[in-house]
Amino acid sequence: LYYVVISVPFFCSGLALALLFTRGGPHVNRLYAFDLVGAGIGCGALALIMPAFGGSGSVVFAAMLGLMAAAIFGFRTAKKIASVALLAAVGFFILAFFAGRVLPISITPNKTVPPAVPIYTAWNTFSKIDVYEAKTMPRSMTGRGARRFVFDAGTAATGMVDLRPNVREVLPQLDGKYDFTSNIAYIGKMRPDILIIGSGGGGQVLDALHYGVRKVTAVEINPIINDAIVNRMRDY
């Protein structure tokens, strides 16, 4: 059923293009050029639309563009339909700002998502990140608070320990209580320089500081997590 429903807009848009190319045969070179340019602009616009409107909002925004195209094509010969399409396009544009709440993306039961409401949610072009507040991290006996970044409604997760007032004061308190998992990497090394790829919420950075490294370079590909750690939740 999902595949049938998803195929409907592809079928309709393909039909519209086929009719356009058939009826505008003498100008097919220009029409196809505009088709390719439009597709390229659409791909580039995704980098702006997804973070601004989220997943549901981006789908609604795409529908709004389709309605605008219908209004433009029907303006000469089907003014009533064109007017309805134009009004619907305006309505869809407004809906795009609230689509995340009105048309939420459902989560399958096998996803391990905390029952709480996220304290922060953001989209980019390749992920949705929810941040949850937790009293303690799973398998942790630190007693300190923690936050959890959940990727794409449960596909993956990374944690962030409450390090207030600062990491230097908190580190001694974690000794013997926090699960420093990267210890094998530091055997036989005195104050090394460390590169961490996929630093997430900073767990391995905490490991590195615990083992007394000289310098840490942390690389994280997801800009939402970087923004949360460096700016939004820096104090945490």
PDB file of N, CA and C in Angstrom, residues 24-128:
ATOM      1  N   GLY A  24       3.852  19.730 -27.221  1.00  0.00           N
ATOM      2  CA  GLY A  24       4.822  20.764 -27.594  1.00  0.00           C
ATOM      3  C   GLY A  24       5.997  20.175 -28.346  1.00  0.00           C
ATOM      4  N   GLY A  25       5.728  19.170 -29.176  1.00  0.00           N
ATOM      5  CA  GLY A  25       6.777  18.465 -29.897  1.00  0.00           C
ATOM      6  C   GLY A  25       7.771  19.343 -30.626  1.00  0.00           C
ATOM      7  N   PRO A  26       7.323  20.369 -31.352  1.00  0.00           N
ATOM      8  CA  PRO A  26       8.280  21.219 -32.087  1.00  0.00           C
ATOM      9  C   PRO A  26       9.272  21.948 -31.165  1.00  0.00           C
ATOM     10  N   HIS A  27       8.913  22.104 -29.885  1.00  0.00           N
ATOM     11  CA  HIS A  27       9.795  22.821 -28.948  1.00  0.00           C
ATOM     12  C   HIS A  27      10.347  21.888 -27.868  1.00  0.00           C
ATOM     13  N   VAL A  28      10.424  20.599 -28.186  1.00  0.00           N
ATOM     14  CA  VAL A  28      10.786  19.625 -27.156  1.00  0.00           C
ATOM     15  C   VAL A  28      12.192  19.875 -26.597  1.00  0.00           C
ATOM     16  N   ASN A  29      13.086  20.420 -27.440  1.00  0.00           N
ATOM     17  CA  ASN A  29      14.444  20.684 -26.937  1.00  0.00           C
ATOM     18  C   ASN A  29      14.424  21.716 -25.811  1.00  0.00           C
ATOM     19  N   ARG A  30      13.654  22.799 -25.984  1.00  0.00           N
ATOM     20  CA  ARG A  30      13.552  23.817 -24.942  1.00  0.00           C
ATOM     21  C   ARG A  30      12.802  23.287 -23.717  1.00  0.00           C
ATOM     22  N   LEU A  31      11.727  22.551 -23.974  1.00  0.00           N
ATOM     23  CA  LEU A  31      10.934  22.003 -22.872  1.00  0.00           C
ATOM     24  C   LEU A  31      11.765  21.061 -22.015  1.00  0.00           C
ATOM     25  N   TYR A  32      12.528  20.211 -22.661  1.00  0.00           N
ATOM     26  CA  TYR A  32      13.335  19.242 -21.918  1.00  0.00           C
ATOM     27  C   TYR A  32      14.470  19.951 -21.169  1.00  0.00           C
ATOM     28  N   ALA A  33      14.980  21.018 -21.784  1.00  0.00           N
ATOM     29  CA  ALA A  33      16.023  21.793 -21.101  1.00  0.00           C
ATOM     30  C   ALA A  33      15.479  22.398 -19.803  1.00  0.00           C
ATOM     31  N   PHE A  34      14.269  22.973 -19.899  1.00  0.00           N
ATOM     32  CA  PHE A  34      13.648  23.538 -18.701  1.00  0.00           C
ATOM     33  C   PHE A  34      13.334  22.449 -17.678  1.00  0.00           C
ATOM     34  N   ASP A  35      12.958  21.280 -18.159  1.00  0.00           N
ATOM     35  CA  ASP A  35      12.693  20.145 -17.263  1.00  0.00           C
ATOM     36  C   ASP A  35      13.944  19.796 -16.461  1.00  0.00           C
ATOM     37  N   LEU A  36      15.085  19.722 -17.134  1.00  0.00           N
ATOM     38  CA  LEU A  36      16.343  19.388 -16.464  1.00  0.00           C
ATOM     39  C   LEU A  36      16.776  20.503 -15.508  1.00  0.00           C
ATOM     40  N   VAL A  37      16.617  21.757 -15.941  1.00  0.00           N
ATOM     41  CA  VAL A  37      16.985  22.880 -15.076  1.00  0.00           C
ATOM     42  C   VAL A  37      16.109  22.877 -13.817  1.00  0.00           C
ATOM     43  N   GLY A  38      14.808  22.645 -14.016  1.00  0.00           N
ATOM     44  CA  GLY A  38      13.896  22.599 -12.873  1.00  0.00           C
ATOM     45  C   GLY A  38      14.247  21.488 -11.908  1.00  0.00           C
ATOM     46  N   ALA A  39      14.610  20.320 -12.443  1.00  0.00           N
ATOM     47  CA  ALA A  39      15.008  19.206 -11.580  1.00  0.00           C
ATOM     48  C   ALA A  39      16.263  19.551 -10.784  1.00  0.00           C
ATOM     49  N   GLY A  40      17.214  20.227 -11.439  1.00  0.00           N
ATOM     50  CA  GLY A  40      18.436  20.629 -10.749  1.00  0.00           C
ATOM     51  C   GLY A  40      18.166  21.642  -9.648  1.00  0.00           C
ATOM     52  N   ILE A  41      17.291  22.623  -9.937  1.00  0.00           N
ATOM     53  CA  ILE A  41      16.933  23.615  -8.920  1.00  0.00           C
ATOM     54  C   ILE A  41      16.239  22.926  -7.740  1.00  0.00           C
ATOM     55  N   GLY A  42      15.382  21.947  -8.049  1.00  0.00           N
ATOM     56  CA  GLY A  42      14.690  21.211  -6.986  1.00  0.00           C
ATOM     57  C   GLY A  42      15.658  20.491  -6.070  1.00  0.00           C
ATOM     58  N   CYS A  43      16.661  19.856  -6.655  1.00  0.00           N
ATOM     59  CA  CYS A  43      17.673  19.152  -5.838  1.00  0.00           C
ATOM     60  C   CYS A  43      18.436  20.130  -4.956  1.00  0.00           C
ATOM     61  N   GLY A  44      18.813  21.277  -5.521  1.00  0.00           N
ATOM     62  CA  GLY A  44      19.543  22.269  -4.746  1.00  0.00           C
ATOM     63  C   GLY A  44      18.676  22.904  -3.660  1.00  0.00           C
ATOM     64  N   ALA A  45      17.384  23.131  -3.981  1.00  0.00           N
ATOM     65  CA  ALA A  45      16.474  23.766  -3.021  1.00  0.00           C
ATOM     66  C   ALA A  45      16.234  22.885  -1.803  1.00  0.00           C
ATOM     67  N   LEU A  46      16.405  21.580  -1.970  1.00  0.00           N
ATOM     68  CA  LEU A  46      16.197  20.651  -0.855  1.00  0.00           C
ATOM     69  C   LEU A  46      17.076  21.008   0.341  1.00  0.00           C
ATOM     70  N   ALA A  47      18.296  21.496   0.061  1.00  0.00           N
ATOM     71  CA  ALA A  47      19.227  21.854   1.136  1.00  0.00           C
ATOM     72  C   ALA A  47      18.710  23.015   1.968  1.00  0.00           C
ATOM     73  N   LEU A  48      17.804  23.829   1.416  1.00  0.00           N
ATOM     74  CA  LEU A  48      17.210  24.940   2.153  1.00  0.00           C
ATOM     75  C   LEU A  48      15.850  24.574   2.730  1.00  0.00           C
ATOM     76  N   ILE A  49      15.061  23.799   1.965  1.00  0.00           N
ATOM     77  CA  ILE A  49      13.678  23.515   2.359  1.00  0.00           C
ATOM     78  C   ILE A  49      13.602  22.513   3.504  1.00  0.00           C
ATOM     79  N   MET A  50      14.400  21.438   3.465  1.00  0.00           N
ATOM     80  CA  MET A  50      14.336  20.418   4.507  1.00  0.00           C
ATOM     81  C   MET A  50      14.646  20.981   5.898  1.00  0.00           C
ATOM     82  N   PRO A  51      15.736  21.730   6.074  1.00  0.00           N
ATOM     83  CA  PRO A  51      15.975  22.285   7.415  1.00  0.00           C
ATOM     84  C   PRO A  51      14.902  23.276   7.856  1.00  0.00           C
ATOM     85  N   ALA A  52      14.312  24.003   6.901  1.00  0.00           N
ATOM     86  CA  ALA A  52      13.335  25.040   7.249  1.00  0.00           C
ATOM     87  C   ALA A  52      11.956  24.459   7.572  1.00  0.00           C
ATOM     88  N   PHE A  53      11.529  23.436   6.822  1.00  0.00           N
ATOM     89  CA  PHE A  53      10.161  22.925   6.957  1.00  0.00           C
ATOM     90  C   PHE A  53      10.077  21.507   7.514  1.00  0.00           C
ATOM     91  N   GLY A  54      11.206  20.816   7.635  1.00  0.00           N
ATOM     92  CA  GLY A  54      11.163  19.443   8.120  1.00  0.00           C
ATOM     93  C   GLY A  54      10.674  18.473   7.064  1.00  0.00           C
ATOM     94  N   GLY A  55      10.484  17.209   7.437  1.00  0.00           N
ATOM     95  CA  GLY A  55      10.091  16.178   6.477  1.00  0.00           C
ATOM     96  C   GLY A  55       8.692  16.375   5.947  1.00  0.00           C
ATOM     97  N   SER A  56       7.697  16.456   6.853  1.00  0.00           N
ATOM     98  CA  SER A  56       6.305  16.638   6.422  1.00  0.00           C
ATOM     99  C   SER A  56       6.133  17.955   5.687  1.00  0.00           C
ATOM    100  N   GLY A  57       6.755  19.017   6.201  1.00  0.00           N
ATOM    101  CA  GLY A  57       6.631  20.322   5.567  1.00  0.00           C
ATOM    102  C   GLY A  57       7.225  20.364   4.175  1.00  0.00           C
ATOM    103  N   SER A  58       8.308  19.606   3.943  1.00  0.00           N
ATOM    104  CA  SER A  58       8.927  19.573   2.619  1.00  0.00           C
ATOM    105  C   SER A  58       8.008  18.900   1.599  1.00  0.00           C
ATOM    106  N   VAL A  59       7.298  17.842   2.033  1.00  0.00           N
ATOM    107  CA  VAL A  59       6.343  17.174   1.138  1.00  0.00           C
ATOM    108  C   VAL A  59       5.212  18.129   0.775  1.00  0.00           C
ATOM    109  N   VAL A  60       4.712  18.853   1.781  1.00  0.00           N
ATOM    110  CA  VAL A  60       3.629  19.819   1.535  1.00  0.00           C
ATOM    111  C   VAL A  60       4.121  20.950   0.636  1.00  0.00           C
ATOM    112  N   PHE A  61       5.362  21.396   0.838  1.00  0.00           N
ATOM    113  CA  PHE A  61       5.937  22.452   0.006  1.00  0.00           C
ATOM    114  C   PHE A  61       6.032  21.988  -1.444  1.00  0.00           C
ATOM    115  N   ALA A  62       6.438  20.725  -1.657  1.00  0.00           N
ATOM    116  CA  ALA A  62       6.507  20.172  -3.021  1.00  0.00           C
ATOM    117  C   ALA A  62       5.118  20.135  -3.651  1.00  0.00           C
ATOM    118  N   ALA A  63       4.105  19.768  -2.852  1.00  0.00           N
ATOM    119  CA  ALA A  63       2.729  19.762  -3.364  1.00  0.00           C
ATOM    120  C   ALA A  63       2.287  21.170  -3.753  1.00  0.00           C
ATOM    121  N   MET A  64       2.718  22.164  -2.982  1.00  0.00           N
ATOM    122  CA  MET A  64       2.399  23.551  -3.299  1.00  0.00           C
ATOM    123  C   MET A  64       2.969  23.956  -4.652  1.00  0.00           C
ATOM    124  N   LEU A  65       4.196  23.519  -4.947  1.00  0.00           N
ATOM    125  CA  LEU A  65       4.797  23.826  -6.248  1.00  0.00           C
ATOM    126  C   LEU A  65       4.022  23.165  -7.383  1.00  0.00           C
ATOM    127  N   GLY A  66       3.553  21.930  -7.143  1.00  0.00           N
ATOM    128  CA  GLY A  66       2.743  21.252  -8.154  1.00  0.00           C
ATOM    129  C   GLY A  66       1.443  21.994  -8.422  1.00  0.00           C
ATOM    130  N   LEU A  67       0.820  22.508  -7.375  1.00  0.00           N
ATOM    131  CA  LEU A  67      -0.422  23.276  -7.540  1.00  0.00           C
ATOM    132  C   LEU A  67      -0.165  24.588  -8.274  1.00  0.00           C
ATOM    133  N   MET A  68       0.980  25.218  -8.005  1.00  0.00           N
ATOM    134  CA  MET A  68       1.328  26.439  -8.736  1.00  0.00           C
ATOM    135  C   MET A  68       1.517  26.158 -10.219  1.00  0.00           C
ATOM    136  N   ALA A  69       2.158  25.022 -10.520  1.00  0.00           N
ATOM    137  CA  ALA A  69       2.333  24.639 -11.926  1.00  0.00           C
ATOM    138  C   ALA A  69       0.977  24.415 -12.592  1.00  0.00           C
ATOM    139  N   ALA A  70       0.047  23.759 -11.862  1.00  0.00           N
ATOM    140  CA  ALA A  70      -1.292  23.528 -12.411  1.00  0.00           C
ATOM    141  C   ALA A  70      -2.004  24.849 -12.685  1.00  0.00           C
ATOM    142  N   ALA A  71      -1.840  25.816 -11.770  1.00  0.00           N
ATOM    143  CA  ALA A  71      -2.472  27.121 -11.965  1.00  0.00           C
ATOM    144  C   ALA A  71      -1.909  27.831 -13.189  1.00  0.00           C
ATOM    145  N   ILE A  72      -0.589  27.746 -13.378  1.00  0.00           N
ATOM    146  CA  ILE A  72       0.042  28.409 -14.529  1.00  0.00           C
ATOM    147  C   ILE A  72      -0.402  27.758 -15.838  1.00  0.00           C
ATOM    148  N   PHE A  73      -0.410  26.422 -15.873  1.00  0.00           N
ATOM    149  CA  PHE A  73      -0.806  25.727 -17.105  1.00  0.00           C
ATOM    150  C   PHE A  73      -2.277  25.938 -17.440  1.00  0.00           C
ATOM    151  N   GLY A  74      -3.126  26.046 -16.410  1.00  0.00           N
ATOM    152  CA  GLY A  74      -4.566  26.129 -16.675  1.00  0.00           C
ATOM    153  C   GLY A  74      -5.109  27.532 -16.771  1.00  0.00           C
ATOM    154  N   PHE A  75      -4.246  28.547 -16.657  1.00  0.00           N
ATOM    155  CA  PHE A  75      -4.727  29.919 -16.573  1.00  0.00           C
ATOM    156  C   PHE A  75      -5.488  30.351 -17.828  1.00  0.00           C
ATOM    157  N   ARG A  76      -5.045  29.901 -19.009  1.00  0.00           N
ATOM    158  CA  ARG A  76      -5.677  30.354 -20.255  1.00  0.00           C
ATOM    159  C   ARG A  76      -6.970  29.607 -20.573  1.00  0.00           C
ATOM    160  N   THR A  77      -6.954  28.297 -20.385  1.00  0.00           N
ATOM    161  CA  THR A  77      -8.079  27.479 -20.863  1.00  0.00           C
ATOM    162  C   THR A  77      -8.960  26.929 -19.745  1.00  0.00           C
ATOM    163  N   ALA A  78      -8.521  26.951 -18.492  1.00  0.00           N
ATOM    164  CA  ALA A  78      -9.316  26.419 -17.383  1.00  0.00           C
ATOM    165  C   ALA A  78      -9.136  27.318 -16.182  1.00  0.00           C
ATOM    166  N   LYS A  79      -9.707  28.527 -16.279  1.00  0.00           N
ATOM    167  CA  LYS A  79      -9.452  29.548 -15.262  1.00  0.00           C
ATOM    168  C   LYS A  79     -10.000  29.160 -13.890  1.00  0.00           C
ATOM    169  N   LYS A  80     -11.146  28.453 -13.882  1.00  0.00           N
ATOM    170  CA  LYS A  80     -11.714  28.055 -12.581  1.00  0.00           C
ATOM    171  C   LYS A  80     -10.792  27.066 -11.865  1.00  0.00           C
ATOM    172  N   ILE A  81     -10.336  26.081 -12.628  1.00  0.00           N
ATOM    173  CA  ILE A  81      -9.424  25.090 -12.040  1.00  0.00           C
ATOM    174  C   ILE A  81      -8.121  25.768 -11.611  1.00  0.00           C
ATOM    175  N   ALA A  82      -7.645  26.688 -12.452  1.00  0.00           N
ATOM    176  CA  ALA A  82      -6.413  27.402 -12.131  1.00  0.00           C
ATOM    177  C   ALA A  82      -6.577  28.225 -10.856  1.00  0.00           C
ATOM    178  N   SER A  83      -7.752  28.873 -10.690  1.00  0.00           N
ATOM    179  CA  SER A  83      -8.000  29.677  -9.495  1.00  0.00           C
ATOM    180  C   SER A  83      -8.036  28.806  -8.243  1.00  0.00           C
ATOM    181  N   VAL A  84      -8.702  27.647  -8.353  1.00  0.00           N
ATOM    182  CA  VAL A  84      -8.760  26.721  -7.213  1.00  0.00           C
ATOM    183  C   VAL A  84      -7.353  26.223  -6.865  1.00  0.00           C
ATOM    184  N   ALA A  85      -6.568  25.901  -7.899  1.00  0.00           N
ATOM    185  CA  ALA A  85      -5.198  25.425  -7.675  1.00  0.00           C
ATOM    186  C   ALA A  85      -4.357  26.493  -7.006  1.00  0.00           C
ATOM    187  N   LEU A  86      -4.565  27.760  -7.411  1.00  0.00           N
ATOM    188  CA  LEU A  86      -3.790  28.850  -6.826  1.00  0.00           C
ATOM    189  C   LEU A  86      -4.144  29.048  -5.355  1.00  0.00           C
ATOM    190  N   LEU A  87      -5.440  28.997  -5.033  1.00  0.00           N
ATOM    191  CA  LEU A  87      -5.872  29.121  -3.638  1.00  0.00           C
ATOM    192  C   LEU A  87      -5.328  27.954  -2.800  1.00  0.00           C
ATOM    193  N   ALA A  88      -5.385  26.750  -3.385  1.00  0.00           N
ATOM    194  CA  ALA A  88      -4.862  25.580  -2.678  1.00  0.00           C
ATOM    195  C   ALA A  88      -3.360  25.702  -2.450  1.00  0.00           C
ATOM    196  N   ALA A  89      -2.652  26.270  -3.433  1.00  0.00           N
ATOM    197  CA  ALA A  89      -1.205  26.463  -3.286  1.00  0.00           C
ATOM    198  C   ALA A  89      -0.891  27.385  -2.120  1.00  0.00           C
ATOM    199  N   VAL A  90      -1.661  28.467  -1.975  1.00  0.00           N
ATOM    200  CA  VAL A  90      -1.473  29.381  -0.841  1.00  0.00           C
ATOM    201  C   VAL A  90      -1.721  28.655   0.474  1.00  0.00           C
ATOM    202  N   GLY A  91      -2.812  27.849   0.510  1.00  0.00           N
ATOM    203  CA  GLY A  91      -3.118  27.081   1.715  1.00  0.00           C
ATOM    204  C   GLY A  91      -2.032  26.078   2.054  1.00  0.00           C
ATOM    205  N   PHE A  92      -1.488  25.416   1.041  1.00  0.00           N
ATOM    206  CA  PHE A  92      -0.420  24.444   1.273  1.00  0.00           C
ATOM    207  C   PHE A  92       0.859  25.123   1.762  1.00  0.00           C
ATOM    208  N   PHE A  93       1.122  26.322   1.235  1.00  0.00           N
ATOM    209  CA  PHE A  93       2.314  27.049   1.679  1.00  0.00           C
ATOM    210  C   PHE A  93       2.208  27.385   3.167  1.00  0.00           C
ATOM    211  N   ILE A  94       1.032  27.818   3.606  1.00  0.00           N
ATOM    212  CA  ILE A  94       0.822  28.116   5.030  1.00  0.00           C
ATOM    213  C   ILE A  94       0.929  26.834   5.852  1.00  0.00           C
ATOM    214  N   LEU A  95       0.336  25.735   5.326  1.00  0.00           N
ATOM    215  CA  LEU A  95       0.368  24.452   6.029  1.00  0.00           C
ATOM    216  C   LEU A  95       1.792  23.937   6.212  1.00  0.00           C
ATOM    217  N   ALA A  96       2.677  24.252   5.270  1.00  0.00           N
ATOM    218  CA  ALA A  96       4.058  23.751   5.338  1.00  0.00           C
ATOM    219  C   ALA A  96       4.750  24.160   6.624  1.00  0.00           C
ATOM    220  N   PHE A  97       4.384  25.320   7.192  1.00  0.00           N
ATOM    221  CA  PHE A  97       5.011  25.788   8.427  1.00  0.00           C
ATOM    222  C   PHE A  97       4.558  24.987   9.646  1.00  0.00           C
ATOM    223  N   PHE A  98       3.376  24.350   9.545  1.00  0.00           N
ATOM    224  CA  PHE A  98       2.825  23.615  10.689  1.00  0.00           C
ATOM    225  C   PHE A  98       2.689  22.121  10.402  1.00  0.00           C
ATOM    226  N   ALA A  99       3.215  21.672   9.262  1.00  0.00           N
ATOM    227  CA  ALA A  99       2.995  20.293   8.840  1.00  0.00           C
ATOM    228  C   ALA A  99       3.567  19.275   9.815  1.00  0.00           C
ATOM    229  N   GLY A 100       4.656  19.634  10.492  1.00  0.00           N
ATOM    230  CA  GLY A 100       5.252  18.714  11.450  1.00  0.00           C
ATOM    231  C   GLY A 100       4.291  18.328  12.555  1.00  0.00           C
ATOM    232  N   ARG A 101       3.405  19.270  12.949  1.00  0.00           N
ATOM    233  CA  ARG A 101       2.411  18.991  13.994  1.00  0.00           C
ATOM    234  C   ARG A 101       1.115  18.436  13.412  1.00  0.00           C
ATOM    235  N   VAL A 102       0.694  18.976  12.267  1.00  0.00           N
ATOM    236  CA  VAL A 102      -0.578  18.544  11.665  1.00  0.00           C
ATOM    237  C   VAL A 102      -0.436  17.178  11.002  1.00  0.00           C
ATOM    238  N   LEU A 103       0.700  16.933  10.355  1.00  0.00           N
ATOM    239  CA  LEU A 103       0.946  15.663   9.653  1.00  0.00           C
ATOM    240  C   LEU A 103       2.223  15.027  10.191  1.00  0.00           C
ATOM    241  N   PRO A 104       2.216  14.599  11.452  1.00  0.00           N
ATOM    242  CA  PRO A 104       3.445  14.036  12.026  1.00  0.00           C
ATOM    243  C   PRO A 104       3.833  12.726  11.359  1.00  0.00           C
ATOM    244  N   ILE A 105       5.128  12.470  11.305  1.00  0.00           N
ATOM    245  CA  ILE A 105       5.632  11.217  10.746  1.00  0.00           C
ATOM    246  C   ILE A 105       5.525  10.136  11.816  1.00  0.00           C
ATOM    247  N   SER A 106       4.774   9.080  11.533  1.00  0.00           N
ATOM    248  CA  SER A 106       4.587   8.018  12.517  1.00  0.00           C
ATOM    249  C   SER A 106       5.852   7.171  12.628  1.00  0.00           C
ATOM    250  N   ILE A 107       6.053   6.608  13.802  1.00  0.00           N
ATOM    251  CA  ILE A 107       7.248   5.818  14.097  1.00  0.00           C
ATOM    252  C   ILE A 107       6.853   4.369  14.313  1.00  0.00           C
ATOM    253  N   THR A 108       7.537   3.449  13.668  1.00  0.00           N
ATOM    254  CA  THR A 108       7.218   2.033  13.814  1.00  0.00           C
ATOM    255  C   THR A 108       7.588   1.544  15.218  1.00  0.00           C
ATOM    256  N   PRO A 109       6.864   0.545  15.744  1.00  0.00           N
ATOM    257  CA  PRO A 109       7.072   0.114  17.135  1.00  0.00           C
ATOM    258  C   PRO A 109       8.471  -0.424  17.415  1.00  0.00           C
ATOM    259  N   ASN A 110       9.193  -0.900  16.380  1.00  0.00           N
ATOM    260  CA  ASN A 110      10.509  -1.490  16.637  1.00  0.00           C
ATOM    261  C   ASN A 110      11.600  -0.453  16.844  1.00  0.00           C
ATOM    262  N   LYS A 111      11.271   0.823  16.697  1.00  0.00           N
ATOM    263  CA  LYS A 111      12.251   1.876  16.933  1.00  0.00           C
ATOM    264  C   LYS A 111      12.366   2.151  18.430  1.00  0.00           C
ATOM    265  N   THR A 112      13.580   2.275  18.915  1.00  0.00           N
ATOM    266  CA  THR A 112      13.803   2.491  20.339  1.00  0.00           C
ATOM    267  C   THR A 112      13.824   3.984  20.640  1.00  0.00           C
ATOM    268  N   VAL A 113      12.644   4.570  20.756  1.00  0.00           N
ATOM    269  CA  VAL A 113      12.509   5.990  21.017  1.00  0.00           C
ATOM    270  C   VAL A 113      12.045   6.187  22.456  1.00  0.00           C
ATOM    271  N   PRO A 114      12.664   7.077  23.230  1.00  0.00           N
ATOM    272  CA  PRO A 114      12.207   7.331  24.590  1.00  0.00           C
ATOM    273  C   PRO A 114      10.756   7.796  24.612  1.00  0.00           C
ATOM    274  N   PRO A 115      10.000   7.441  25.661  1.00  0.00           N
ATOM    275  CA  PRO A 115       8.587   7.831  25.721  1.00  0.00           C
ATOM    276  C   PRO A 115       8.372   9.315  25.934  1.00  0.00           C
ATOM    277  N   ALA A 116       9.412  10.036  26.377  1.00  0.00           N
ATOM    278  CA  ALA A 116       9.274  11.462  26.678  1.00  0.00           C
ATOM    279  C   ALA A 116       9.158  12.292  25.402  1.00  0.00           C
ATOM    280  N   VAL A 117       8.764  13.544  25.585  1.00  0.00           N
ATOM    281  CA  VAL A 117       8.696  14.498  24.471  1.00  0.00           C
ATOM    282  C   VAL A 117      10.085  15.109  24.299  1.00  0.00           C
ATOM    283  N   PRO A 118      10.596  15.198  23.064  1.00  0.00           N
ATOM    284  CA  PRO A 118      11.936  15.775  22.867  1.00  0.00           C
ATOM    285  C   PRO A 118      11.989  17.237  23.277  1.00  0.00           C
ATOM    286  N   ILE A 119      13.134  17.647  23.821  1.00  0.00           N
ATOM    287  CA  ILE A 119      13.303  19.051  24.195  1.00  0.00           C
ATOM    288  C   ILE A 119      13.766  19.891  23.009  1.00  0.00           C
ATOM    289  N   TYR A 120      14.227  19.219  21.953  1.00  0.00           N
ATOM    290  CA  TYR A 120      14.680  19.939  20.758  1.00  0.00           C
ATOM    291  C   TYR A 120      14.619  18.987  19.569  1.00  0.00           C
ATOM    292  N   THR A 121      14.113  19.479  18.442  1.00  0.00           N
ATOM    293  CA  THR A 121      14.027  18.690  17.215  1.00  0.00           C
ATOM    294  C   THR A 121      14.481  19.541  16.041  1.00  0.00           C
ATOM    295  N   ALA A 122      15.256  18.953  15.146  1.00  0.00           N
ATOM    296  CA  ALA A 122      15.717  19.680  13.962  1.00  0.00           C
ATOM    297  C   ALA A 122      15.895  18.706  12.804  1.00  0.00           C
ATOM    298  N   TRP A 123      15.731  19.223  11.596  1.00  0.00           N
ATOM    299  CA  TRP A 123      15.915  18.461  10.361  1.00  0.00           C
ATOM    300  C   TRP A 123      17.063  19.066   9.578  1.00  0.00           C
ATOM    301  N   ASN A 124      17.773  18.221   8.826  1.00  0.00           N
ATOM    302  CA  ASN A 124      18.613  18.696   7.737  1.00  0.00           C
ATOM    303  C   ASN A 124      18.358  17.807   6.533  1.00  0.00           C
ATOM    304  N   THR A 125      19.209  17.870   5.528  1.00  0.00           N
ATOM    305  CA  THR A 125      18.914  17.156   4.280  1.00  0.00           C
ATOM    306  C   THR A 125      19.029  15.643   4.403  1.00  0.00           C
ATOM    307  N   PHE A 126      19.637  15.129   5.463  1.00  0.00           N
ATOM    308  CA  PHE A 126      19.809  13.673   5.534  1.00  0.00           C
ATOM    309  C   PHE A 126      19.410  13.070   6.871  1.00  0.00           C
ATOM    310  N   SER A 127      18.852  13.862   7.788  1.00  0.00           N
ATOM    311  CA  SER A 127      18.474  13.265   9.072  1.00  0.00           C
ATOM    312  C   SER A 127      17.483  14.143   9.825  1.00  0.00           C
ATOM    313  N   LYS A 128      16.802  13.484  10.772  1.00  0.00           N
ATOM    314  CA  LYS A 128      15.998  14.175  11.773  1.00  0.00           C
ATOM    315  C   LYS A 128      16.618  13.845  13.129  1.00  0.00           C
TER     316      LYS A 128
END
